Coordinates of N, CA and C in Angstrom, one line a residue:
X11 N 10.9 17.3 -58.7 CA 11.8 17.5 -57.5 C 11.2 16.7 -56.4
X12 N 12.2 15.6 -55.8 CA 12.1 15.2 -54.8 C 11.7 16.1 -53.2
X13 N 11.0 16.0 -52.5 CA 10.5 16.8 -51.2 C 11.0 16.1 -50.7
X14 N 12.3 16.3 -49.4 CA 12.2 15.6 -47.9 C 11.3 15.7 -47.2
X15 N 10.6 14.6 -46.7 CA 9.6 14.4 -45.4 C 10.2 15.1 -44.5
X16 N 9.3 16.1 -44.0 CA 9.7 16.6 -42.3 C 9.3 15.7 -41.3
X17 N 10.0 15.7 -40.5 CA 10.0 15.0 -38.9 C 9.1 15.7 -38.3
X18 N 7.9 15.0 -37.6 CA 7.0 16.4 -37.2 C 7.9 16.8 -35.3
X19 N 7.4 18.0 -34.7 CA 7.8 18.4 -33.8 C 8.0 18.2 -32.5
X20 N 9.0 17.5 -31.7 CA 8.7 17.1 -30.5 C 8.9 17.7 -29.5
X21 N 8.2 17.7 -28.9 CA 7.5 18.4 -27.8 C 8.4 17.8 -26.3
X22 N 9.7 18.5 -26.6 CA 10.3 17.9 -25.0 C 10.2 17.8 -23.4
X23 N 9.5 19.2 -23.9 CA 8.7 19.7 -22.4 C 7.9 18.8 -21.5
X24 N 6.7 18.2 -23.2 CA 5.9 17.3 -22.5 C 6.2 16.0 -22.5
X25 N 7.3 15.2 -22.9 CA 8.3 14.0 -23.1 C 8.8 14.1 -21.7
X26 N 9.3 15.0 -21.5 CA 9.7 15.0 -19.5 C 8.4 14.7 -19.1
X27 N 7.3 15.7 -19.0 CA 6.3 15.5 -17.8 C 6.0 14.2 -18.1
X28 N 5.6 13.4 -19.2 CA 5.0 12.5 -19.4 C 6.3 11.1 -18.8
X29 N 7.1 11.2 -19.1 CA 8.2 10.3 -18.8 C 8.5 10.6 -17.4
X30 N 8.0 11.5 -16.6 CA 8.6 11.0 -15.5 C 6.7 10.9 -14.3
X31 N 5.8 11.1 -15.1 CA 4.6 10.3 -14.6 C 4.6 9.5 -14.7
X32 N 5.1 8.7 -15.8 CA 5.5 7.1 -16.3 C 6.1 6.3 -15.4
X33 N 7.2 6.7 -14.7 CA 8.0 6.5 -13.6 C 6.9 6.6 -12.2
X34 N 5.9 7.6 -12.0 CA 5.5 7.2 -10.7 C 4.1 6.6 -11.0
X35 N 3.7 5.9 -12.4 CA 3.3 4.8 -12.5 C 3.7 4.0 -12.5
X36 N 5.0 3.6 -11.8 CA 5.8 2.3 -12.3 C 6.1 1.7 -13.4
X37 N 6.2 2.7 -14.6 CA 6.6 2.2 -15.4 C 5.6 2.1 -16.6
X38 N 4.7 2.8 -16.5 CA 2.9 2.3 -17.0 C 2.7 3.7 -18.4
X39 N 3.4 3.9 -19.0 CA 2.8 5.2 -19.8 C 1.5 5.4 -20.0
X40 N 1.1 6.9 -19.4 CA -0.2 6.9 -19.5 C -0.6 7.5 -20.9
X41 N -2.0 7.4 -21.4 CA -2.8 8.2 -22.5 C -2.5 9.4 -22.5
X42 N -2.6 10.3 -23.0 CA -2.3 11.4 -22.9 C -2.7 12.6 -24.0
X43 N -2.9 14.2 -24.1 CA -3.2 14.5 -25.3 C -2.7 16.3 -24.6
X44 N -2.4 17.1 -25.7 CA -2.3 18.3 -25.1 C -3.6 18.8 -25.4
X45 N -3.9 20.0 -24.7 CA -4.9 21.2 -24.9 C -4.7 22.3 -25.2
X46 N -4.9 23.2 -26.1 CA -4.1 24.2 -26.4 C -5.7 25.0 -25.9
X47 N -5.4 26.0 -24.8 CA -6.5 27.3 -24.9 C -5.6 28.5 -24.5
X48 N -6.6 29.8 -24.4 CA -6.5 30.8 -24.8 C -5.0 31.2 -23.8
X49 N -5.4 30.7 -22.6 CA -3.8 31.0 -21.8 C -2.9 30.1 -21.5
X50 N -2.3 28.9 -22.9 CA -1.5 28.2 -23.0 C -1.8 26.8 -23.5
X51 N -0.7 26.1 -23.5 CA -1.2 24.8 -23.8 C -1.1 23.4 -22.5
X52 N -1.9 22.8 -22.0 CA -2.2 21.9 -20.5 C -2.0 20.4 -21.6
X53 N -1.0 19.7 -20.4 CA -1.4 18.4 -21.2 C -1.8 17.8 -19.7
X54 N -3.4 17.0 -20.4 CA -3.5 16.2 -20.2 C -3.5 14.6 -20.1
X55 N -3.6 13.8 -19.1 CA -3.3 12.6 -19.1 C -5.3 11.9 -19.1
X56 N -5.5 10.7 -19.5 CA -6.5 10.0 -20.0 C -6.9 9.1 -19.1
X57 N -8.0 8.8 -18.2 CA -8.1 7.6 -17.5 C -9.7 7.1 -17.4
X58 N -9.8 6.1 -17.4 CA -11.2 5.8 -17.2 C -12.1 6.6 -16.3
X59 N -11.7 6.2 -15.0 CA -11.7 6.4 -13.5 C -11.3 7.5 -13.0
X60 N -10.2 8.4 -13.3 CA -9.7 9.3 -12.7 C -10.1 9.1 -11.0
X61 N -9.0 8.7 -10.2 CA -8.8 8.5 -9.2 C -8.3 9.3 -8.1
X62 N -8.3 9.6 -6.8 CA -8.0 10.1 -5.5 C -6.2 9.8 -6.0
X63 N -5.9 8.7 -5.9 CA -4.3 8.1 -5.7 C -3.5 8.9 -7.0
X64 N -4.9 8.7 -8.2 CA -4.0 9.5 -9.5 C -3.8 11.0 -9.6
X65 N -4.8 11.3 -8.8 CA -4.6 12.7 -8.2 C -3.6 13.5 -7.8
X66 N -2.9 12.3 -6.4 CA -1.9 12.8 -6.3 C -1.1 12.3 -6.4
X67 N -0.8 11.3 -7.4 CA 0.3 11.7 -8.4 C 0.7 12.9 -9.8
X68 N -0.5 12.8 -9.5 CA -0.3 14.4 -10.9 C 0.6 15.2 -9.7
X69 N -0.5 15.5 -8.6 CA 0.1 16.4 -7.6 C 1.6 16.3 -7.7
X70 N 2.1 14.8 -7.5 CA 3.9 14.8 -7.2 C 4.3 15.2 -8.2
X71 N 4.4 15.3 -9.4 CA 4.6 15.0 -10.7 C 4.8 16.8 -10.6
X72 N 3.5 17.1 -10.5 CA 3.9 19.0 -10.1 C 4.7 19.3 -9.5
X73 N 5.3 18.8 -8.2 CA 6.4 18.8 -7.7 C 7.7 18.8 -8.1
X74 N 7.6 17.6 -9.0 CA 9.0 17.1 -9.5 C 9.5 18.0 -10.6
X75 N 8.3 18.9 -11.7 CA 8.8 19.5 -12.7 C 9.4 20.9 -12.6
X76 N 10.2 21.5 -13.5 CA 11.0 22.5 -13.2 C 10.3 23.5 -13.3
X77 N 10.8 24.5 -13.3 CA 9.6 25.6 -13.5 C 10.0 26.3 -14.9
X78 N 11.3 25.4 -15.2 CA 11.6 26.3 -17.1 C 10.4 24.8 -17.7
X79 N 10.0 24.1 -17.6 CA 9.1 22.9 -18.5 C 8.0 24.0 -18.3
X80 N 7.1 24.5 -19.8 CA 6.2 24.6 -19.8 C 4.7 24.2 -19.7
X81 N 5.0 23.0 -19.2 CA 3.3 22.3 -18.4 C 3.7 22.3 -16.7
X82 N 4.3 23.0 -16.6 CA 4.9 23.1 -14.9 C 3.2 23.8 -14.7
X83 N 2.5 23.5 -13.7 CA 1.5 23.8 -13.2 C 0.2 23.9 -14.3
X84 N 0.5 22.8 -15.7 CA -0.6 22.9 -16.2 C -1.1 21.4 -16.5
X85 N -0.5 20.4 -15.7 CA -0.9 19.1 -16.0 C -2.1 18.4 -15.0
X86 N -3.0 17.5 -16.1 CA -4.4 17.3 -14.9 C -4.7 16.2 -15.5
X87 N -6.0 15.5 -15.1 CA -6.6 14.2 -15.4 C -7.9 14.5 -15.8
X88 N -8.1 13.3 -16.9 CA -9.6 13.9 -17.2 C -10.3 12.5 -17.6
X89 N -11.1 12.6 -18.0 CA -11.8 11.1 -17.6 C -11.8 10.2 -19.2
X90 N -11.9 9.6 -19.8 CA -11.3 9.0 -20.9 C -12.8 9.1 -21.6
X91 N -12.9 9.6 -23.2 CA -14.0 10.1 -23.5 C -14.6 8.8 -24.3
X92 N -13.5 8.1 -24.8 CA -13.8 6.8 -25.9 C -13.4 6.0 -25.3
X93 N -13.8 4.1 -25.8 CA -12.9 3.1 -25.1 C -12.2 2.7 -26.1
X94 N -10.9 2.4 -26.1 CA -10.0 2.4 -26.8 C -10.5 0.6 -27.2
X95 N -10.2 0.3 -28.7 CA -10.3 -0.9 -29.5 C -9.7 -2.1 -28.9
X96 N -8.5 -1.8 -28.2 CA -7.8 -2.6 -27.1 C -7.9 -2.5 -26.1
X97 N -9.0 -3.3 -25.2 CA -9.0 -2.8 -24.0 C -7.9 -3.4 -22.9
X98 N -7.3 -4.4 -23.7 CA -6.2 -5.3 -22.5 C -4.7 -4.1 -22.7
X99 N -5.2 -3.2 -23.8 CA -3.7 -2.3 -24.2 C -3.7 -1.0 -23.3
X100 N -4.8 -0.8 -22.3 CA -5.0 0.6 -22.0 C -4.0 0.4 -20.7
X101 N -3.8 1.2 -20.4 CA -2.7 1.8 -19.1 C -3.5 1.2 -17.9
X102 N -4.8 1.5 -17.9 CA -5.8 1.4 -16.6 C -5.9 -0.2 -16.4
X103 N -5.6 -1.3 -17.0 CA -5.9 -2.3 -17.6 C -4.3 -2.7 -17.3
X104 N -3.0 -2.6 -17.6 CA -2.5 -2.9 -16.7 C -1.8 -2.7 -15.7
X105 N -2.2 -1.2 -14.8 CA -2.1 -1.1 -13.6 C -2.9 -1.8 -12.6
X106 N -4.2 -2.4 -13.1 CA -5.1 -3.4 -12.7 C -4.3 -4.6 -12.3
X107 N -3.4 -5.2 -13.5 CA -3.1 -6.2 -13.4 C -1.5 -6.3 -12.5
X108 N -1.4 -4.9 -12.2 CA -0.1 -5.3 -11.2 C -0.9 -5.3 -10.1
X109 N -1.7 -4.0 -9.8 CA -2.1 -4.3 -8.6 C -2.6 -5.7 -7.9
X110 N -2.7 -7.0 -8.7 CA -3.2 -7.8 -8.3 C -1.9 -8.4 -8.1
X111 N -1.4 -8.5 -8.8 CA 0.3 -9.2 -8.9 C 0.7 -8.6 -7.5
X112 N 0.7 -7.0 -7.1 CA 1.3 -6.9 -5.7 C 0.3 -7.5 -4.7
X113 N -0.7 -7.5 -4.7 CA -1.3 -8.1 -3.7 C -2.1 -9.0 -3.6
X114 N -1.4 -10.1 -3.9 CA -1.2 -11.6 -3.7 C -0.9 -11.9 -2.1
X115 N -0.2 -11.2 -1.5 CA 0.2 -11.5 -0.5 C 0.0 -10.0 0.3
X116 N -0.9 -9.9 1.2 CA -1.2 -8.6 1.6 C -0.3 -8.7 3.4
X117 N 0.4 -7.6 3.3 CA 1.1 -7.4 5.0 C 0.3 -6.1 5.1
X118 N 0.8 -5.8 6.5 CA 0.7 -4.2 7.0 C 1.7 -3.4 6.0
X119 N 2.6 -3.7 5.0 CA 3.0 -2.7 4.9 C 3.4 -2.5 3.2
X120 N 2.1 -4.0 2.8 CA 1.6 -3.5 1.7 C 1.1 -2.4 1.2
X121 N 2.1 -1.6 -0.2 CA 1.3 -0.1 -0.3 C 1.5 0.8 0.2
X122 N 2.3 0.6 1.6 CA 2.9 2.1 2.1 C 1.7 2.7 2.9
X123 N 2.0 4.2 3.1 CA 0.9 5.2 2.8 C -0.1 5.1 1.9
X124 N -0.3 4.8 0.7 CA -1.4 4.4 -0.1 C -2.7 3.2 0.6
X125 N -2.0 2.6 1.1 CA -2.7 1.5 1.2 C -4.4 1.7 1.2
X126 N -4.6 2.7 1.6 CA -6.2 3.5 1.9 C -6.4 3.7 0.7
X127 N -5.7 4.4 -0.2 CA -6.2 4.7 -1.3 C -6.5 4.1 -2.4
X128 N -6.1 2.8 -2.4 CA -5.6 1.1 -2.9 C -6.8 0.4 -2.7
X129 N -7.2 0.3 -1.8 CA -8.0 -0.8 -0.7 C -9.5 -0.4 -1.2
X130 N -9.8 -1.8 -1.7 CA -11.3 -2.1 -2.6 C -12.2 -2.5 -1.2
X131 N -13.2 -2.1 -0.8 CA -14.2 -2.5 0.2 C -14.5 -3.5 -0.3
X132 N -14.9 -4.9 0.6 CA -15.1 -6.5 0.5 C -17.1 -5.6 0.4
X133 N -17.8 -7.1 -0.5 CA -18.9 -6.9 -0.9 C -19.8 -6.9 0.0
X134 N -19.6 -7.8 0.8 CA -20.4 -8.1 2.2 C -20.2 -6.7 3.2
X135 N -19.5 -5.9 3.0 CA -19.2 -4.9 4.0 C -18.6 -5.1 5.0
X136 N -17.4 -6.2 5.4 CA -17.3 -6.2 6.8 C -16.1 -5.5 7.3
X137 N -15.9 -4.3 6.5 CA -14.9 -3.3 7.3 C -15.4 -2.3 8.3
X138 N -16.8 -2.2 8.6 CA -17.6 -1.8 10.0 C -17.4 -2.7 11.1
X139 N -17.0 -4.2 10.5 CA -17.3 -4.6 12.0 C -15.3 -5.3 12.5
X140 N -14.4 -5.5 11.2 CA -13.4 -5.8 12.1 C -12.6 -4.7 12.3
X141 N -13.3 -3.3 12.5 CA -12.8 -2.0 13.6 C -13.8 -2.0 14.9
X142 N -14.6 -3.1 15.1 CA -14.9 -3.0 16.5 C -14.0 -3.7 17.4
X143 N -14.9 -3.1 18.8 CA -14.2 -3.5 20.1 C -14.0 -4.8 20.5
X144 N -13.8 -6.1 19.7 CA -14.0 -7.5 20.2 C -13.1 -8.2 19.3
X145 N -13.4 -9.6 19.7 CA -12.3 -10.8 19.1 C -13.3 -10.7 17.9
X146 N -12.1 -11.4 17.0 CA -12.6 -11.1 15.8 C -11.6 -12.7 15.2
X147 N -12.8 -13.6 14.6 CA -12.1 -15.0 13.5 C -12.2 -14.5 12.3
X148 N -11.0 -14.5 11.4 CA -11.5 -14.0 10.1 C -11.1 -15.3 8.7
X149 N -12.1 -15.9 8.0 CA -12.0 -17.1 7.7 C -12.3 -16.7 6.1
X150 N -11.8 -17.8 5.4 CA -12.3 -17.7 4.1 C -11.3 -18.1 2.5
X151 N -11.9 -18.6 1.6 CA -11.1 -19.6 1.1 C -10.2 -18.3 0.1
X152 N -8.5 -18.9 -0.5 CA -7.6 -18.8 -0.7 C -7.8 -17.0 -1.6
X153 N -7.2 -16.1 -1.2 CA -7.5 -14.7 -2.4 C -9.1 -13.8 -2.0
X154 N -9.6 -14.6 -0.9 CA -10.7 -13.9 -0.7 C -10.9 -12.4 -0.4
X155 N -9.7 -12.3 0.2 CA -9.0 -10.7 1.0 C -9.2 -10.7 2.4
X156 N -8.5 -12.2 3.2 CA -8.6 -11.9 4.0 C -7.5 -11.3 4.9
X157 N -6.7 -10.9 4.5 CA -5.3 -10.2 5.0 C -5.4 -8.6 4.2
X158 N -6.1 -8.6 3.3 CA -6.2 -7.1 2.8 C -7.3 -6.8 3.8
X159 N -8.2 -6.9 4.6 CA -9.3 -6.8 5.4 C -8.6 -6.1 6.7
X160 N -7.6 -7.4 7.5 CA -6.7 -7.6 8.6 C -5.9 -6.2 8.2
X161 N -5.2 -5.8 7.2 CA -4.8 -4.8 6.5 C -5.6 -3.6 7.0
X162 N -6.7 -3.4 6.8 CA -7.4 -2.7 6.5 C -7.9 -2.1 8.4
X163 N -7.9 -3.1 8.9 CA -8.5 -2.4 10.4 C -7.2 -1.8 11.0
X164 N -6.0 -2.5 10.5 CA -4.4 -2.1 11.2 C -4.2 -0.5 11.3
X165 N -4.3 -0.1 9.5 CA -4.3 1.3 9.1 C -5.4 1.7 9.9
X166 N -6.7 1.5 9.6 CA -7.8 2.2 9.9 C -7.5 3.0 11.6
X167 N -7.1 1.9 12.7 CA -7.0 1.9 13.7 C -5.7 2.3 14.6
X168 N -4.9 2.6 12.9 CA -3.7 2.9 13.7 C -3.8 4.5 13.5
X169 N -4.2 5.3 12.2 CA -5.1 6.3 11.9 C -5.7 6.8 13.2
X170 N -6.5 6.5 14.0 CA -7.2 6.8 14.8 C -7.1 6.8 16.5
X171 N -5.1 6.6 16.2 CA -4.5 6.9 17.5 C -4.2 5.6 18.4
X172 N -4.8 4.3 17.8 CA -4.6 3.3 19.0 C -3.3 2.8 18.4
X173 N -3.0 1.8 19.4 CA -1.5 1.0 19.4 C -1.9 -0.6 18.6
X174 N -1.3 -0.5 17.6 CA -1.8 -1.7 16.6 C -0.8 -2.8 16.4
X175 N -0.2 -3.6 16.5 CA 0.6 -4.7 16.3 C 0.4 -5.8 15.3
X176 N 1.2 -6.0 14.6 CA 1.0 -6.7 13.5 C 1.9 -8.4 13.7
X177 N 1.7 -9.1 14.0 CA 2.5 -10.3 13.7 C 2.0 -11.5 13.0
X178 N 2.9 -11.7 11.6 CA 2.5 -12.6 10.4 C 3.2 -14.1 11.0
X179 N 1.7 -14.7 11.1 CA 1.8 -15.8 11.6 C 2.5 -17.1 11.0
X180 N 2.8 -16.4 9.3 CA 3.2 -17.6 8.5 C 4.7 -17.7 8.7
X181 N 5.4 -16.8 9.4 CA 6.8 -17.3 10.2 C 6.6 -18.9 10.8
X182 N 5.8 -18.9 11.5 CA 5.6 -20.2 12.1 C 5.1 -21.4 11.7
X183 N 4.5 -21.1 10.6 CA 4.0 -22.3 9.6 C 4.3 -23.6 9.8
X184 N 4.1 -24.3 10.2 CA 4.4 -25.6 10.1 C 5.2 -26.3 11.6
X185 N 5.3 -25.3 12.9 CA 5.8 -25.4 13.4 C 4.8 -25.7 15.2
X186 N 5.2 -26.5 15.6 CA 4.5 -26.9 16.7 C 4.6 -27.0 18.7
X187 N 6.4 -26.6 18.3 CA 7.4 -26.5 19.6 C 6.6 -25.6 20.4
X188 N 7.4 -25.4 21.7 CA 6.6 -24.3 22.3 C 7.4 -23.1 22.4
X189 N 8.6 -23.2 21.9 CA 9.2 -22.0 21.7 C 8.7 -21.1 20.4
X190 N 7.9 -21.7 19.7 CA 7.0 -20.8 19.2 C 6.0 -19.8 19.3
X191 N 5.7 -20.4 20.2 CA 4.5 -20.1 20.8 C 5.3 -18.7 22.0
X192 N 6.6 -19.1 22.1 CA 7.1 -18.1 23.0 C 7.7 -16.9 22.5
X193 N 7.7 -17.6 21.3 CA 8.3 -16.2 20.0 C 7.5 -15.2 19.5
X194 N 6.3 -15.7 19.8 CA 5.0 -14.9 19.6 C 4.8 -13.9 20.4
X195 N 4.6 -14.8 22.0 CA 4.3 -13.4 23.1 C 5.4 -12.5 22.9
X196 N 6.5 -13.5 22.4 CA 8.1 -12.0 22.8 C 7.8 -10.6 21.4
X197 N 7.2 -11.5 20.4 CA 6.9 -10.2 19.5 C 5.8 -8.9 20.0
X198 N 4.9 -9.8 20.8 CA 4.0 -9.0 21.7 C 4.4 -8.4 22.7
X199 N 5.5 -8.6 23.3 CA 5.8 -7.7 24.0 C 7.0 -6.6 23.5
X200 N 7.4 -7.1 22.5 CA 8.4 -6.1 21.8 C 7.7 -5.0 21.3
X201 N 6.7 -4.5 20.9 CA 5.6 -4.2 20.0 C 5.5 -3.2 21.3
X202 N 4.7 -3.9 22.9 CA 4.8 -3.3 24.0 C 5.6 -2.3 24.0
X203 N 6.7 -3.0 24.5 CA 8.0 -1.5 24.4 C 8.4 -1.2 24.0
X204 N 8.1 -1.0 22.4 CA 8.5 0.3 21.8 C 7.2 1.0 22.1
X205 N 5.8 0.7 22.0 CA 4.8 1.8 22.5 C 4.9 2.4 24.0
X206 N 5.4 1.9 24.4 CA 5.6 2.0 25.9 C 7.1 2.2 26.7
X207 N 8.0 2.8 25.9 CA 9.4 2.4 26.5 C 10.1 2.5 28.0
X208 N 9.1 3.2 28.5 CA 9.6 3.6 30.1 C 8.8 2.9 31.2
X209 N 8.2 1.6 30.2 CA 7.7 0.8 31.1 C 8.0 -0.6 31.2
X210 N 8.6 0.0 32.9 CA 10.1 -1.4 33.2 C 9.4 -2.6 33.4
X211 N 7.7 -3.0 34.2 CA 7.6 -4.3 33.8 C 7.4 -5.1 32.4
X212 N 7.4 -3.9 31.3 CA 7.3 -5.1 30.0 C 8.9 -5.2 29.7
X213 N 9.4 -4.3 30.0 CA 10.8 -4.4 29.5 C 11.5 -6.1 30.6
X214 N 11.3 -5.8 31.7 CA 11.4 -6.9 32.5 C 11.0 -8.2 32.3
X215 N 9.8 -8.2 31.6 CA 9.4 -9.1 30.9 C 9.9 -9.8 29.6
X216 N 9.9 -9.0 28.9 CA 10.8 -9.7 27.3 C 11.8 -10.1 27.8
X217 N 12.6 -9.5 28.4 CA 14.1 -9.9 28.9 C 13.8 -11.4 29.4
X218 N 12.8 -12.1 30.1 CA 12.5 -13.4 30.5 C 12.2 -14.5 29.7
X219 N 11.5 -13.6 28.8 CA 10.4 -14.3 27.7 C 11.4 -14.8 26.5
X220 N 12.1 -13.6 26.6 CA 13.5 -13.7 25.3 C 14.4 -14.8 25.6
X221 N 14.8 -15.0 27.0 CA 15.5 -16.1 27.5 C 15.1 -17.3 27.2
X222 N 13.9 -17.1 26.7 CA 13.4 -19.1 26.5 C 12.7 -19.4 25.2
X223 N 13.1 -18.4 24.0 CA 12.9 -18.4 22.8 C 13.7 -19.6 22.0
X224 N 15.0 -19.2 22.8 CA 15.8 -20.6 22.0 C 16.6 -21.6 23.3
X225 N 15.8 -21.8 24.1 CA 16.1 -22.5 25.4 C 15.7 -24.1 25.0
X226 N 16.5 -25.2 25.3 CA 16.4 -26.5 24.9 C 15.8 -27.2 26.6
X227 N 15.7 -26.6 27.3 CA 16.1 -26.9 29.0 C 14.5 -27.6 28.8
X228 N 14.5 -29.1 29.2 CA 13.2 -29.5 30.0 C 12.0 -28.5 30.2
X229 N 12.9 -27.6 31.5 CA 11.2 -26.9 32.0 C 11.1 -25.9 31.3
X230 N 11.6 -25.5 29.8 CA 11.1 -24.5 29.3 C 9.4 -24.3 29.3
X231 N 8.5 -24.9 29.1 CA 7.6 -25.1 29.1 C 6.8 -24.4 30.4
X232 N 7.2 -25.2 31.4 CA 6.5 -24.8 32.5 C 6.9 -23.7 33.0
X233 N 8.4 -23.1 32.6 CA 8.8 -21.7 33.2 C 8.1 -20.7 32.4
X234 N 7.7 -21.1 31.2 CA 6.7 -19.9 30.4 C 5.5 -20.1 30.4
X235 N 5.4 -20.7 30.9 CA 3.4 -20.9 31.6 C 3.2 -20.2 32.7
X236 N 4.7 -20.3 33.5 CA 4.1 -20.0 35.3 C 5.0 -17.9 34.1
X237 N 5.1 -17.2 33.4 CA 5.1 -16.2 33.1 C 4.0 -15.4 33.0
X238 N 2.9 -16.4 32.0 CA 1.6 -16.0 31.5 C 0.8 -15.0 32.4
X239 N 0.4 -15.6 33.6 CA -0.5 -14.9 34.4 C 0.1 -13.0 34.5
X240 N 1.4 -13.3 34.8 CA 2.3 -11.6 34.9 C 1.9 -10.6 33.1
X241 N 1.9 -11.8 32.5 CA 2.2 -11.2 30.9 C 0.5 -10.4 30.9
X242 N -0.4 -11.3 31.7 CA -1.7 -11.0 31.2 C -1.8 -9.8 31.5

């Protein structure tokens, strides 16, 4: 007598939690295994590292599930006990490799709210010194991190209550007019009033500055020089 093979059991409950962690991994399925003890069964998820950020993603993830899913308040992280035979196949391994793919090009608003959580300290240490009180050159050849650094004092300092302004200079690339140079202070002063909105000489200002952004006139030049001294 022929036996049909059984389909072994799938476990829907944990097919949701897992499929929608997958989702606030971007897409990244993680390792995973259940635990069965004495007061239920917890699925766990697998990571090298177990991280602050993956933390609270489990955390959202507790959020998101229903309260009829039976791992509702039983899912957690735990630290990966083997290395898997494929190390380019592990989940940690290609969230590695997006995170580099997203930050290729680092802005302020790379990462969101994460960005802190994200953000690898440079080897030399110099996240002590570009949150001090002075001019600061920040120099260095192509991927070094030097816009994840610039990144990094914006948050830090914006965290800690001051007025931070961001303007990406690569708008201007290649460009030498002086209405650039005038498009600059106007972003500087735009930045102004919105931190400051009830203050009529910056507002009075942009309104001047604005006027000669796309001004062709001769004395454009000298009308936004003889500005500067007021702007300072």
């Amino acid at each position: 007598m022929n036996k049909q093979a059984t389909k072994p059991e799938v476990d829907a409950d944990a097919e949701e939690a897992i499929g929608q962690f997958e989702v606030l991994l971007g897409g990244i399925r993680p390792d995973h295994f259940i635990k069965k003890r004495p007061d239920g069964a917890y699925l766990l998820f697998e990571f090298a590292a177990p991280s602050e950020r993956l933390f609270r993603l489990v955390a959202e993830l507790e959020k998101q599930l229903a309260d009829t899913n039976r791992y509702a308040g039983r899912c957690s992280l735990v630290a990966r006990k083997k290395k898997p035979p494929i190390l380019l196949a592990m989940p940690e391994t290609r969230l590695l490799q997006r995170e580099i793919s997203e930050s290729l090009t680092v802005d302020k608003d790379t990462f969101g709210d994460d960005f802190m959580l994200r953000y690898t300290k440079s080897v030399s240490d110099m996240e002590h010194a570009i949150v001090a009180k002075a001019n600061h050159v920040v120099y260095g050849r192509r991927g070094a991190g030097k816009s994840s650094l610039l990144a990094y004092a914006y948050h830090t300092l914006r965290n800690a209550g001051f007025h931070v302004f961001w303007i990406s200079m690569q708008t201007y690339s290649g460009r030498s007019d002086i209405q650039a140079a005038i498009s600059v202070v106007a972003s500087m002063l735009r930045h102004l009033e919105s931190a400051f909105p009830n203050h009529s000489k910056v507002s009075s200002l942009l309104a001047k500055v604005d006027s000669l952004v796309e001004s062709e006139a001769a004395n454009t030049n000298a009308a936004f020089l003889r500005l500067i001294p007021r702007i300072r």
